[in-house]
Tab-separated table of C-alpha atoms in Angstrom:
chain	number	residue	atom	x	y	z
A	1	PRO	CA	-79.208	144.897	-129.608
A	2	THR	CA	-75.612	144.038	-128.840
A	3	PRO	CA	-74.548	140.516	-129.849
A	4	THR	CA	-73.201	138.554	-126.896
A	5	THR	CA	-70.302	136.147	-126.676
A	6	THR	CA	-69.764	133.468	-124.103
A	7	THR	CA	-66.452	132.114	-122.872
A	8	THR	CA	-66.871	128.518	-121.752
A	9	ASP	CA	-64.813	125.605	-120.548
A	10	MET	CA	-67.300	122.930	-121.476
A	11	HIS	CA	-66.356	119.364	-122.244
A	12	SER	CA	-64.659	120.324	-125.486
A	13	PHE	CA	-61.933	121.832	-123.244
A	14	ARG	CA	-61.584	124.779	-125.607
A	15	ALA	CA	-60.523	128.067	-124.037
A	16	LEU	CA	-61.561	131.309	-125.706
A	17	ALA	CA	-60.669	134.872	-124.798
A	18	ILE	CA	-62.551	137.871	-126.150
A	19	THR	CA	-62.460	141.444	-124.926
A	20	GLY	CA	-64.319	144.507	-126.123
A	21	ALA	CA	-61.084	146.174	-127.254
A	22	ILE	CA	-59.854	143.202	-129.285
A	23	SER	CA	-61.484	142.531	-132.630
A	24	GLN	CA	-60.661	138.843	-132.781
A	25	ALA	CA	-61.359	135.856	-130.576
A	26	ILE	CA	-58.079	134.205	-129.732
A	27	ALA	CA	-58.086	130.532	-128.788
A	28	ALA	CA	-55.396	129.687	-126.259
A	29	PRO	CA	-53.031	127.356	-128.181
A	30	GLY	CA	-52.504	123.956	-126.611
A	31	ARG	CA	-54.404	124.840	-123.449
A	32	ARG	CA	-56.677	122.134	-122.023
A	33	LEU	CA	-59.032	122.958	-119.208
A	34	GLU	CA	-59.829	119.697	-117.479
A	35	VAL	CA	-63.233	119.315	-115.901
A	36	PRO	CA	-63.268	117.225	-112.703
A	37	CYS	CA	-64.567	113.725	-113.370
A	38	GLY	CA	-68.317	113.529	-112.913
A	39	GLN	CA	-68.936	117.289	-112.810
A	40	CYS	CA	-71.933	118.104	-114.930
A	41	GLN	CA	-74.523	120.816	-115.144
A	42	VAL	CA	-78.155	120.039	-115.972
A	43	ILE	CA	-79.420	121.868	-119.057
A	44	GLN	CA	-82.790	120.130	-119.408
A	45	ASP	CA	-84.510	117.616	-117.128
A	46	VAL	CA	-87.424	115.192	-117.549
A	47	ALA	CA	-88.371	116.043	-113.945
A	48	ASN	CA	-88.976	119.655	-115.078
A	49	GLY	CA	-91.089	118.838	-118.122
A	50	TRP	CA	-88.432	118.136	-120.772
A	51	GLU	CA	-89.637	115.256	-122.943
A	52	GLY	CA	-86.210	113.645	-123.253
A	53	LEU	CA	-87.330	111.300	-126.025
A	54	CYS	CA	-83.979	111.490	-127.806
A	55	LEU	CA	-82.911	109.431	-130.784
A	56	GLY	CA	-79.339	108.268	-131.339
A	57	LEU	CA	-78.625	107.063	-127.806
A	58	GLN	CA	-76.911	103.761	-127.037
A	59	ILE	CA	-77.970	101.213	-124.427
A	60	LEU	CA	-75.489	101.337	-121.564
A	61	ASN	CA	-77.155	98.916	-119.155
A	62	ARG	CA	-80.457	97.014	-119.103
A	63	SER	CA	-80.690	96.595	-115.328
A	64	THR	CA	-79.731	99.731	-113.437
A	65	THR	CA	-81.075	102.727	-111.526
A	66	ALA	CA	-81.575	106.270	-112.775
A	67	GLU	CA	-78.811	107.549	-110.478
A	68	VAL	CA	-76.262	105.045	-111.832
A	69	CYS	CA	-77.274	106.042	-115.374
A	70	ARG	CA	-76.799	109.756	-114.587
A	71	THR	CA	-73.418	109.141	-112.954
A	72	ALA	CA	-72.206	107.140	-115.966
A	73	CYS	CA	-73.138	109.999	-118.306
A	74	CYS	CA	-71.558	112.643	-116.064
A	75	ASN	CA	-68.345	110.600	-115.968
A	76	ASP	CA	-68.182	110.356	-119.777
A	77	PRO	CA	-67.080	113.652	-121.375
A	78	LYS	CA	-68.693	112.605	-124.682
A	79	CYS	CA	-72.102	112.003	-123.102
A	80	GLU	CA	-74.603	114.856	-123.474
A	81	VAL	CA	-77.899	113.071	-122.762
A	82	TRP	CA	-78.946	110.208	-120.546
A	83	GLN	CA	-82.370	108.666	-120.268
A	84	TRP	CA	-83.605	105.901	-118.024
A	85	GLY	CA	-86.843	104.016	-118.259
A	86	THR	CA	-88.778	100.805	-118.028
A	87	GLU	CA	-91.187	98.890	-120.191
A	88	ARG	CA	-94.594	100.585	-120.034
A	89	ASP	CA	-96.199	97.595	-118.285
A	90	ALA	CA	-93.383	97.577	-115.677
A	91	ALA	CA	-93.568	101.253	-114.701
A	92	ALA	CA	-93.233	100.478	-110.969
A	93	GLU	CA	-89.934	98.604	-111.375
A	94	ARG	CA	-86.896	99.980	-109.544
A	95	LEU	CA	-84.399	98.801	-112.179
A	96	GLY	CA	-84.627	99.938	-115.769
A	97	THR	CA	-82.671	100.528	-118.976
A	98	CYS	CA	-80.067	103.263	-119.298
A	99	TYR	CA	-79.395	105.014	-122.626
A	100	THR	CA	-76.579	107.545	-123.071
A	101	GLY	CA	-74.959	109.541	-125.863
A	102	ARG	CA	-75.356	112.737	-127.840
A	103	GLY	CA	-79.121	112.703	-128.238
A	104	LEU	CA	-80.843	114.038	-131.351
A	105	GLU	CA	-84.396	115.206	-131.991
A	106	CYS	CA	-85.366	114.988	-128.326
A	107	GLN	CA	-89.014	115.847	-128.999
A	108	SER	CA	-89.418	112.785	-131.217
A	109	GLU	CA	-92.084	110.192	-130.602
A	110	ARG	CA	-91.071	106.800	-129.230
A	111	PHE	CA	-92.465	103.829	-131.066
A	112	ASP	CA	-90.984	101.208	-128.766
A	113	ASN	CA	-92.320	100.139	-125.374
A	114	LEU	CA	-89.910	102.275	-123.257
A	115	LEU	CA	-91.439	104.673	-120.758
A	116	VAL	CA	-88.818	107.387	-120.098
A	117	ARG	CA	-89.009	107.989	-116.342
A	118	ALA	CA	-85.844	110.074	-115.884
A	119	GLY	CA	-83.321	111.812	-118.087
A	120	GLN	CA	-81.288	114.954	-118.589
A	121	ARG	CA	-79.352	116.919	-121.163
A	122	ILE	CA	-76.129	117.829	-119.396
A	123	SER	CA	-73.060	119.933	-119.951
A	124	HIS	CA	-69.658	118.917	-118.629
A	125	GLY	CA	-68.169	121.847	-116.792
A	126	THR	CA	-69.747	125.236	-116.343
A	127	VAL	CA	-69.829	128.555	-118.126
A	128	SER	CA	-66.846	130.459	-116.822
A	129	GLU	CA	-67.814	133.955	-117.896
A	130	THR	CA	-69.934	135.917	-120.326
A	131	ILE	CA	-68.450	138.960	-122.042
A	132	PRO	CA	-70.495	141.287	-124.274
A	133	LEU	CA	-69.035	141.910	-127.701
A	134	GLU	CA	-68.244	145.485	-128.613
A	135	LYS	CA	-71.353	147.179	-130.027
A	136	GLY	CA	-71.664	146.571	-133.752
A	137	ARG	CA	-69.279	143.584	-133.721
A	138	TRP	CA	-70.485	140.309	-135.274
A	139	CYS	CA	-68.656	136.978	-135.564
A	140	ARG	CA	-68.665	135.039	-138.840
A	141	GLY	CA	-66.965	132.025	-140.361
A	142	VAL	CA	-67.418	128.320	-140.952
A	143	GLY	CA	-67.551	127.612	-137.215
A	144	MET	CA	-70.743	129.634	-136.791
A	145	LYS	CA	-74.172	128.020	-137.244
A	146	GLN	CA	-77.611	129.565	-137.277
A	147	ALA	CA	-79.973	128.227	-134.627
A	148	ASN	CA	-83.584	127.541	-135.402
A	149	ILE	CA	-85.013	129.911	-132.803
A	150	ARG	CA	-88.648	130.693	-133.512
A	151	PRO	CA	-89.297	134.323	-134.400
A	152	LEU	CA	-91.080	136.513	-131.929
A	153	SER	CA	-94.773	135.907	-131.625
A	154	THR	CA	-97.476	137.803	-129.814
A	155	THR	CA	-96.733	135.694	-126.721
A	156	GLY	CA	-92.931	135.706	-126.976
A	157	THR	CA	-90.455	138.324	-125.856
A	158	TYR	CA	-87.126	139.434	-127.223
A	159	LYS	CA	-85.481	138.472	-123.933
A	160	ALA	CA	-86.865	134.918	-124.189
A	161	GLU	CA	-85.429	134.643	-127.705
A	162	VAL	CA	-82.008	135.831	-126.505
A	163	LEU	CA	-82.051	133.351	-123.604
A	164	ALA	CA	-83.045	130.538	-125.980
A	165	CYS	CA	-80.071	131.477	-128.180
A	166	ARG	CA	-77.747	131.380	-125.180
A	167	ASP	CA	-79.094	127.951	-124.189
A	168	VAL	CA	-78.423	126.575	-127.694
A	169	CYS	CA	-74.782	127.508	-127.210
A	170	TYR	CA	-74.625	126.067	-123.698
A	171	GLN	CA	-75.965	122.748	-125.018
A	172	ASP	CA	-73.236	122.477	-127.659
A	173	ALA	CA	-69.860	121.398	-126.292
A	174	GLY	CA	-68.018	123.102	-129.154
A	175	CYS	CA	-69.730	126.458	-128.716
A	176	SER	CA	-67.754	129.381	-127.361
A	177	ILE	CA	-69.645	132.287	-128.943
A	178	TRP	CA	-73.323	133.052	-129.209
A	179	GLN	CA	-74.865	136.137	-130.678
A	180	HIS	CA	-78.371	137.304	-131.362
A	181	GLY	CA	-79.692	140.210	-133.382
A	182	THR	CA	-83.196	141.200	-134.411
A	183	GLN	CA	-82.321	140.982	-138.118
A	184	ASP	CA	-79.845	138.081	-138.200
A	185	GLY	CA	-81.371	135.883	-135.495
A	186	CYS	CA	-79.316	133.490	-133.384
A	187	TRP	CA	-75.831	132.347	-134.368
A	188	TYR	CA	-73.545	130.185	-132.256
A	189	GLY	CA	-70.314	128.204	-132.497
A	190	TYR	CA	-66.722	129.378	-132.675
A	191	SER	CA	-64.955	131.992	-134.758
A	192	ASP	CA	-61.846	134.103	-134.885
A	193	LYS	CA	-63.462	136.473	-137.397
A	194	CYS	CA	-65.292	139.055	-135.318
A	195	SER	CA	-65.562	142.452	-136.952
A	196	ARG	CA	-67.839	145.466	-137.228
A	197	SER	CA	-70.988	144.818	-139.245
């Protein structure tokens, strides 16, 4: 399978250009692509079954609505996750607590009394274009990380694994390249060292 690269203008504001005829990814020096304030794309949503039980978030407000919480996160380029909830015994309340930040281990268990009623993992900006790497080309370097994508099972498909790899990149603001191969798995990040394997 051909590794794939993605050119993005996510909230890291990093521009990347890769073409099939060029062997290196060339970052545009000094170029900042501003994302309009408040523009954000939903990657995962509690309303669609995402658990959203992230660790590492900070309390933004203890008496607010889910919409105000979402807007605050969308307006903050460093915010990747927002969650809004109430105490379990106050589940019918209209006002709740808003947490925002990067969000780690979002399938963790909560041991406090918060019932997460709304939340999203977001991306600031949108993917501008996806360009396949030249066949046999693979990107390496310290900017590339291996994703923990589960290997194929009897119920999984190769396409699902590739899409999961792409989504890992889309969730990382610093990611501009993602690639997946049956032997090497999923790698994502940034690199200017793309050569034939």
